[in-house]
Amino acid sequence: MTMTSELRKIQTQGVHQITITGADRQTSIDFWEGVLGMPFIFDQPNLDRPTEGHLYFDPGDGRLITIFTNEDRKPDPTHVPEATGSLHHLAFNVSQATFWQVPKRLDPRGVEHTGPVDRGFMDSIYFRDPLGLRIELASYRFEPPEGTRHADVMIEAHRIRVERGDHHIDKDHLADAIELLVERVQQSLSPDRGPRNPY
């Protein structure tokens, strides 16, 4: 593909919202707030279809998960198709403290789940919502250094992994990436910041 001076990017700055076609109103409230703890923050008609509701939930970062509801639609747990071009799953961030409580909080509801899955740089648990959509609860195994983001650590860990010829990102790549970022963004009076042994 040839590039011309007329081609310009449309620069995104984060996810604004994710909107899902839901079933009835109460099922949506019971799942998004009653299971996942997302505050129900906004409620109005669907402006494109006045016979439907449009519910808004805060997933924890001030962004939005919105659900179109219709009292004629009932929950159907049949798995949502995962064909090419379809949504495979939605992933939500949880703290490590919450992550390890997830099975104990899903089991009493009779919800089937994978249990903890080791992803190297994070831990994951997968289950389905009442409408068959795969949900992932993910918890990073690291905190980024002050002034950086998780994405900054991930790209550096990726570069380290590739340079070493390793299969996937794991804890040692993350630790080395964090050390590299601290040296890059945080100042020190020491002329040599290399490792030492004071023992």
PDB file of C-alpha atoms in Angstrom:
ATOM      1  CA  MET A   1       0.000   0.000   0.000  1.00  0.00           C
ATOM      2  CA  THR A   2       1.432   3.360  -0.944  1.00  0.00           C
ATOM      3  CA  MET A   3       1.220   6.196   1.514  1.00  0.00           C
ATOM      4  CA  THR A   4       0.116   9.624   0.385  1.00  0.00           C
ATOM      5  CA  SER A   5       0.196  12.954   2.159  1.00  0.00           C
ATOM      6  CA  GLU A   6      -3.629  12.836   2.416  1.00  0.00           C
ATOM      7  CA  LEU A   7      -3.590   9.797   4.728  1.00  0.00           C
ATOM      8  CA  ARG A   8      -3.749  10.708   8.406  1.00  0.00           C
ATOM      9  CA  LYS A   9      -4.409   8.688  11.546  1.00  0.00           C
ATOM     10  CA  ILE A  10      -7.491   9.117  13.681  1.00  0.00           C
ATOM     11  CA  GLN A  11      -5.813   9.091  17.091  1.00  0.00           C
ATOM     12  CA  THR A  12      -7.804   7.323  19.805  1.00  0.00           C
ATOM     13  CA  GLN A  13      -7.351   8.152  23.484  1.00  0.00           C
ATOM     14  CA  GLY A  14      -8.949   5.196  25.217  1.00  0.00           C
ATOM     15  CA  VAL A  15     -12.150   3.196  25.157  1.00  0.00           C
ATOM     16  CA  HIS A  16     -15.156   5.504  25.500  1.00  0.00           C
ATOM     17  CA  GLN A  17     -17.762   2.814  26.039  1.00  0.00           C
ATOM     18  CA  ILE A  18     -18.695  -0.752  25.233  1.00  0.00           C
ATOM     19  CA  THR A  19     -22.377  -1.295  24.448  1.00  0.00           C
ATOM     20  CA  ILE A  20     -24.046  -4.697  24.671  1.00  0.00           C
ATOM     21  CA  THR A  21     -27.478  -5.847  23.513  1.00  0.00           C
ATOM     22  CA  GLY A  22     -28.923  -7.142  26.750  1.00  0.00           C
ATOM     23  CA  ALA A  23     -32.090  -8.925  27.765  1.00  0.00           C
ATOM     24  CA  ASP A  24     -34.437  -7.394  30.349  1.00  0.00           C
ATOM     25  CA  ARG A  25     -33.536  -4.529  32.664  1.00  0.00           C
ATOM     26  CA  GLN A  26     -33.323  -6.507  35.908  1.00  0.00           C
ATOM     27  CA  THR A  27     -31.020  -9.182  34.471  1.00  0.00           C
ATOM     28  CA  SER A  28     -28.628  -6.410  33.420  1.00  0.00           C
ATOM     29  CA  ILE A  29     -28.666  -4.717  36.823  1.00  0.00           C
ATOM     30  CA  ASP A  30     -28.339  -8.030  38.649  1.00  0.00           C
ATOM     31  CA  PHE A  31     -25.279  -9.059  36.647  1.00  0.00           C
ATOM     32  CA  TRP A  32     -23.319  -5.862  36.027  1.00  0.00           C
ATOM     33  CA  GLU A  33     -23.908  -4.357  39.471  1.00  0.00           C
ATOM     34  CA  GLY A  34     -25.017  -7.352  41.528  1.00  0.00           C
ATOM     35  CA  VAL A  35     -22.233  -9.727  40.429  1.00  0.00           C
ATOM     36  CA  LEU A  36     -19.446  -7.506  39.072  1.00  0.00           C
ATOM     37  CA  GLY A  37     -20.033  -4.564  41.422  1.00  0.00           C
ATOM     38  CA  MET A  38     -20.238  -1.895  38.707  1.00  0.00           C
ATOM     39  CA  PRO A  39     -22.264   1.072  39.967  1.00  0.00           C
ATOM     40  CA  PHE A  40     -25.448   1.697  37.935  1.00  0.00           C
ATOM     41  CA  ILE A  41     -24.930   5.372  37.052  1.00  0.00           C
ATOM     42  CA  PHE A  42     -27.241   6.419  34.212  1.00  0.00           C
ATOM     43  CA  ASP A  43     -30.605   5.291  32.852  1.00  0.00           C
ATOM     44  CA  GLN A  44     -32.511   6.563  29.845  1.00  0.00           C
ATOM     45  CA  PRO A  45     -34.371   5.261  26.774  1.00  0.00           C
ATOM     46  CA  ASN A  46     -32.342   4.001  23.813  1.00  0.00           C
ATOM     47  CA  LEU A  47     -32.370   7.127  21.644  1.00  0.00           C
ATOM     48  CA  ASP A  48     -32.466   5.020  18.471  1.00  0.00           C
ATOM     49  CA  ARG A  49     -35.208   2.650  19.712  1.00  0.00           C
ATOM     50  CA  PRO A  50     -37.529   4.257  22.263  1.00  0.00           C
ATOM     51  CA  THR A  51     -39.042   0.879  23.223  1.00  0.00           C
ATOM     52  CA  GLU A  52     -35.665  -0.139  24.695  1.00  0.00           C
ATOM     53  CA  GLY A  53     -33.840   1.026  27.775  1.00  0.00           C
ATOM     54  CA  HIS A  54     -30.207   2.127  27.862  1.00  0.00           C
ATOM     55  CA  LEU A  55     -28.436   1.405  31.156  1.00  0.00           C
ATOM     56  CA  TYR A  56     -24.965   2.712  31.982  1.00  0.00           C
ATOM     57  CA  PHE A  57     -22.499   1.115  34.415  1.00  0.00           C
ATOM     58  CA  ASP A  58     -19.080   2.267  35.638  1.00  0.00           C
ATOM     59  CA  PRO A  59     -16.578  -0.629  35.314  1.00  0.00           C
ATOM     60  CA  GLY A  60     -14.242   1.014  37.827  1.00  0.00           C
ATOM     61  CA  ASP A  61     -12.208   3.444  35.732  1.00  0.00           C
ATOM     62  CA  GLY A  62     -14.899   6.026  34.991  1.00  0.00           C
ATOM     63  CA  ARG A  63     -15.436   4.664  31.468  1.00  0.00           C
ATOM     64  CA  LEU A  64     -18.766   3.099  30.531  1.00  0.00           C
ATOM     65  CA  ILE A  65     -20.353  -0.271  29.941  1.00  0.00           C
ATOM     66  CA  THR A  66     -23.814   0.301  28.491  1.00  0.00           C
ATOM     67  CA  ILE A  67     -26.614  -2.192  27.957  1.00  0.00           C
ATOM     68  CA  PHE A  68     -29.624  -1.945  25.660  1.00  0.00           C
ATOM     69  CA  THR A  69     -32.527  -3.635  27.444  1.00  0.00           C
ATOM     70  CA  ASN A  70     -35.930  -4.827  26.327  1.00  0.00           C
ATOM     71  CA  GLU A  71     -38.486  -6.501  28.564  1.00  0.00           C
ATOM     72  CA  ASP A  72     -39.447  -8.837  25.694  1.00  0.00           C
ATOM     73  CA  ARG A  73     -35.911 -10.303  25.581  1.00  0.00           C
ATOM     74  CA  LYS A  74     -35.193 -13.004  28.118  1.00  0.00           C
ATOM     75  CA  PRO A  75     -31.748 -14.271  29.168  1.00  0.00           C
ATOM     76  CA  ASP A  76     -30.374 -16.975  26.854  1.00  0.00           C
ATOM     77  CA  PRO A  77     -27.198 -18.632  28.170  1.00  0.00           C
ATOM     78  CA  THR A  78     -26.314 -20.064  24.744  1.00  0.00           C
ATOM     79  CA  HIS A  79     -22.690 -19.149  24.083  1.00  0.00           C
ATOM     80  CA  VAL A  80     -22.299 -15.983  22.033  1.00  0.00           C
ATOM     81  CA  PRO A  81     -20.769 -16.927  18.634  1.00  0.00           C
ATOM     82  CA  GLU A  82     -17.012 -16.402  18.436  1.00  0.00           C
ATOM     83  CA  ALA A  83     -16.692 -16.363  14.658  1.00  0.00           C
ATOM     84  CA  THR A  84     -14.144 -14.271  12.781  1.00  0.00           C
ATOM     85  CA  GLY A  85     -14.898 -10.618  13.399  1.00  0.00           C
ATOM     86  CA  SER A  86     -16.998 -11.364  16.490  1.00  0.00           C
ATOM     87  CA  LEU A  87     -16.235 -10.410  20.062  1.00  0.00           C
ATOM     88  CA  HIS A  88     -14.339 -13.224  21.795  1.00  0.00           C
ATOM     89  CA  HIS A  89     -14.559 -11.888  25.360  1.00  0.00           C
ATOM     90  CA  LEU A  90     -14.616  -8.796  27.558  1.00  0.00           C
ATOM     91  CA  ALA A  91     -11.844  -8.494  30.139  1.00  0.00           C
ATOM     92  CA  PHE A  92     -12.103  -6.447  33.312  1.00  0.00           C
ATOM     93  CA  ASN A  93      -9.290  -5.521  35.659  1.00  0.00           C
ATOM     94  CA  VAL A  94      -9.469  -6.658  39.281  1.00  0.00           C
ATOM     95  CA  SER A  95      -6.942  -6.352  42.096  1.00  0.00           C
ATOM     96  CA  GLN A  96      -4.983  -9.411  43.221  1.00  0.00           C
ATOM     97  CA  ALA A  97      -6.938  -9.323  46.501  1.00  0.00           C
ATOM     98  CA  THR A  98     -10.228  -9.575  44.604  1.00  0.00           C
ATOM     99  CA  PHE A  99      -8.917 -12.013  41.980  1.00  0.00           C
ATOM    100  CA  TRP A 100      -8.272 -14.795  44.481  1.00  0.00           C
ATOM    101  CA  GLN A 101     -11.807 -14.402  45.872  1.00  0.00           C
ATOM    102  CA  VAL A 102     -13.521 -14.812  42.476  1.00  0.00           C
ATOM    103  CA  PRO A 103     -14.119 -18.607  42.602  1.00  0.00           C
ATOM    104  CA  LYS A 104     -15.576 -18.333  46.121  1.00  0.00           C
ATOM    105  CA  ARG A 105     -17.929 -15.594  44.903  1.00  0.00           C
ATOM    106  CA  LEU A 106     -19.017 -17.323  41.680  1.00  0.00           C
ATOM    107  CA  ASP A 107     -19.454 -20.839  43.098  1.00  0.00           C
ATOM    108  CA  PRO A 108     -22.469 -20.033  45.353  1.00  0.00           C
ATOM    109  CA  ARG A 109     -24.255 -18.678  42.258  1.00  0.00           C
ATOM    110  CA  GLY A 110     -23.613 -21.943  40.392  1.00  0.00           C
ATOM    111  CA  VAL A 111     -21.485 -20.158  37.773  1.00  0.00           C
ATOM    112  CA  GLU A 112     -19.069 -22.394  35.851  1.00  0.00           C
ATOM    113  CA  HIS A 113     -15.597 -20.868  35.541  1.00  0.00           C
ATOM    114  CA  THR A 114     -12.079 -21.834  34.585  1.00  0.00           C
ATOM    115  CA  GLY A 115     -10.500 -21.137  37.934  1.00  0.00           C
ATOM    116  CA  PRO A 116      -7.206 -19.224  37.925  1.00  0.00           C
ATOM    117  CA  VAL A 117      -5.286 -19.335  34.627  1.00  0.00           C
ATOM    118  CA  ASP A 118      -1.585 -18.397  34.564  1.00  0.00           C
ATOM    119  CA  ARG A 119      -0.942 -15.843  31.794  1.00  0.00           C
ATOM    120  CA  GLY A 120       2.649 -15.055  32.789  1.00  0.00           C
ATOM    121  CA  PHE A 121       2.174 -11.313  33.252  1.00  0.00           C
ATOM    122  CA  MET A 122      -1.319 -11.622  34.738  1.00  0.00           C
ATOM    123  CA  ASP A 123      -3.807 -14.060  36.243  1.00  0.00           C
ATOM    124  CA  SER A 124      -7.178 -14.699  34.570  1.00  0.00           C
ATOM    125  CA  ILE A 125     -10.508 -16.368  35.316  1.00  0.00           C
ATOM    126  CA  TYR A 126     -13.107 -16.893  32.580  1.00  0.00           C
ATOM    127  CA  PHE A 127     -16.861 -17.429  32.867  1.00  0.00           C
ATOM    128  CA  ARG A 128     -20.054 -16.557  30.965  1.00  0.00           C
ATOM    129  CA  ASP A 129     -22.580 -13.837  31.735  1.00  0.00           C
ATOM    130  CA  PRO A 130     -26.316 -14.784  31.808  1.00  0.00           C
ATOM    131  CA  LEU A 131     -26.481 -14.105  28.030  1.00  0.00           C
ATOM    132  CA  GLY A 132     -23.575 -16.385  27.099  1.00  0.00           C
ATOM    133  CA  LEU A 133     -20.905 -13.697  26.676  1.00  0.00           C
ATOM    134  CA  ARG A 134     -17.437 -14.802  27.819  1.00  0.00           C
ATOM    135  CA  ILE A 135     -16.121 -12.559  30.608  1.00  0.00           C
ATOM    136  CA  GLU A 136     -12.518 -12.477  31.797  1.00  0.00           C
ATOM    137  CA  LEU A 137     -11.479 -11.115  35.166  1.00  0.00           C
ATOM    138  CA  ALA A 138      -7.797 -10.264  34.837  1.00  0.00           C
ATOM    139  CA  SER A 139      -5.267  -9.137  37.418  1.00  0.00           C
ATOM    140  CA  TYR A 140      -1.824  -7.820  36.551  1.00  0.00           C
ATOM    141  CA  ARG A 141       1.053  -9.315  38.533  1.00  0.00           C
ATOM    142  CA  PHE A 142       2.827  -5.956  38.632  1.00  0.00           C
ATOM    143  CA  GLU A 143       2.338  -2.271  39.273  1.00  0.00           C
ATOM    144  CA  PRO A 144       3.959   0.132  36.814  1.00  0.00           C
ATOM    145  CA  PRO A 145       6.527   2.584  38.172  1.00  0.00           C
ATOM    146  CA  GLU A 146       5.287   6.060  39.081  1.00  0.00           C
ATOM    147  CA  GLY A 147       4.658   8.105  35.943  1.00  0.00           C
ATOM    148  CA  THR A 148       4.287   5.085  33.645  1.00  0.00           C
ATOM    149  CA  ARG A 149       1.397   2.850  32.568  1.00  0.00           C
ATOM    150  CA  HIS A 150       0.841  -0.890  32.363  1.00  0.00           C
ATOM    151  CA  ALA A 151       1.255  -0.582  28.572  1.00  0.00           C
ATOM    152  CA  ASP A 152       4.715   0.959  29.068  1.00  0.00           C
ATOM    153  CA  VAL A 153       5.830  -2.039  31.137  1.00  0.00           C
ATOM    154  CA  MET A 154       4.290  -4.471  28.650  1.00  0.00           C
ATOM    155  CA  ILE A 155       6.091  -3.077  25.591  1.00  0.00           C
ATOM    156  CA  GLU A 156       9.451  -3.111  27.396  1.00  0.00           C
ATOM    157  CA  ALA A 157       8.831  -6.638  28.699  1.00  0.00           C
ATOM    158  CA  HIS A 158       7.947  -7.706  25.162  1.00  0.00           C
ATOM    159  CA  ARG A 159      11.211  -6.293  23.794  1.00  0.00           C
ATOM    160  CA  ILE A 160      13.184  -8.084  26.529  1.00  0.00           C
ATOM    161  CA  ARG A 161      11.336 -11.363  25.848  1.00  0.00           C
ATOM    162  CA  VAL A 162      12.006 -11.181  22.105  1.00  0.00           C
ATOM    163  CA  GLU A 163      15.669 -10.294  22.633  1.00  0.00           C
ATOM    164  CA  ARG A 164      16.085 -13.333  24.904  1.00  0.00           C
ATOM    165  CA  GLY A 165      14.151 -15.626  22.568  1.00  0.00           C
ATOM    166  CA  ASP A 166      11.619 -16.577  25.267  1.00  0.00           C
ATOM    167  CA  HIS A 167       8.187 -17.945  24.409  1.00  0.00           C
ATOM    168  CA  HIS A 168       6.020 -15.502  26.397  1.00  0.00           C
ATOM    169  CA  ILE A 169       6.250 -12.657  28.875  1.00  0.00           C
ATOM    170  CA  ASP A 170       6.797 -13.837  32.434  1.00  0.00           C
ATOM    171  CA  LYS A 171       7.766 -12.346  35.788  1.00  0.00           C
ATOM    172  CA  ASP A 172      11.493 -11.924  35.048  1.00  0.00           C
ATOM    173  CA  HIS A 173      10.731  -9.896  31.904  1.00  0.00           C
ATOM    174  CA  LEU A 174       8.360  -7.693  33.904  1.00  0.00           C
ATOM    175  CA  ALA A 175      10.874  -7.101  36.697  1.00  0.00           C
ATOM    176  CA  ASP A 176      13.594  -6.160  34.210  1.00  0.00           C
ATOM    177  CA  ALA A 177      11.196  -3.884  32.308  1.00  0.00           C
ATOM    178  CA  ILE A 178      10.216  -2.105  35.525  1.00  0.00           C
ATOM    179  CA  GLU A 179      13.891  -1.614  36.432  1.00  0.00           C
ATOM    180  CA  LEU A 180      14.566  -0.190  32.964  1.00  0.00           C
ATOM    181  CA  LEU A 181      11.615   2.213  33.178  1.00  0.00           C
ATOM    182  CA  VAL A 182      12.620   3.448  36.636  1.00  0.00           C
ATOM    183  CA  GLU A 183      16.112   4.229  35.337  1.00  0.00           C
ATOM    184  CA  ARG A 184      14.601   6.017  32.339  1.00  0.00           C
ATOM    185  CA  VAL A 185      11.959   8.170  34.077  1.00  0.00           C
ATOM    186  CA  GLN A 186      13.222   8.671  37.638  1.00  0.00           C
ATOM    187  CA  GLN A 187      16.344  10.726  38.313  1.00  0.00           C
ATOM    188  CA  SER A 188      19.195   9.852  40.656  1.00  0.00           C
ATOM    189  CA  LEU A 189      22.263  11.725  41.909  1.00  0.00           C
ATOM    190  CA  SER A 190      24.378   8.566  41.496  1.00  0.00           C
ATOM    191  CA  PRO A 191      26.608   8.622  38.407  1.00  0.00           C
ATOM    192  CA  ASP A 192      26.406   4.810  38.219  1.00  0.00           C
ATOM    193  CA  ARG A 193      23.032   3.226  38.983  1.00  0.00           C
ATOM    194  CA  GLY A 194      24.154  -0.356  38.349  1.00  0.00           C
ATOM    195  CA  PRO A 195      23.571  -3.244  40.784  1.00  0.00           C
ATOM    196  CA  ARG A 196      25.848  -3.445  43.854  1.00  0.00           C
ATOM    197  CA  ASN A 197      26.509  -5.825  46.715  1.00  0.00           C
ATOM    198  CA  PRO A 198      26.866  -3.989  50.037  1.00  0.00           C
ATOM    199  CA  TYR A 199      27.120  -7.262  52.034  1.00  0.00           C
TER     200      TYR A 199
END
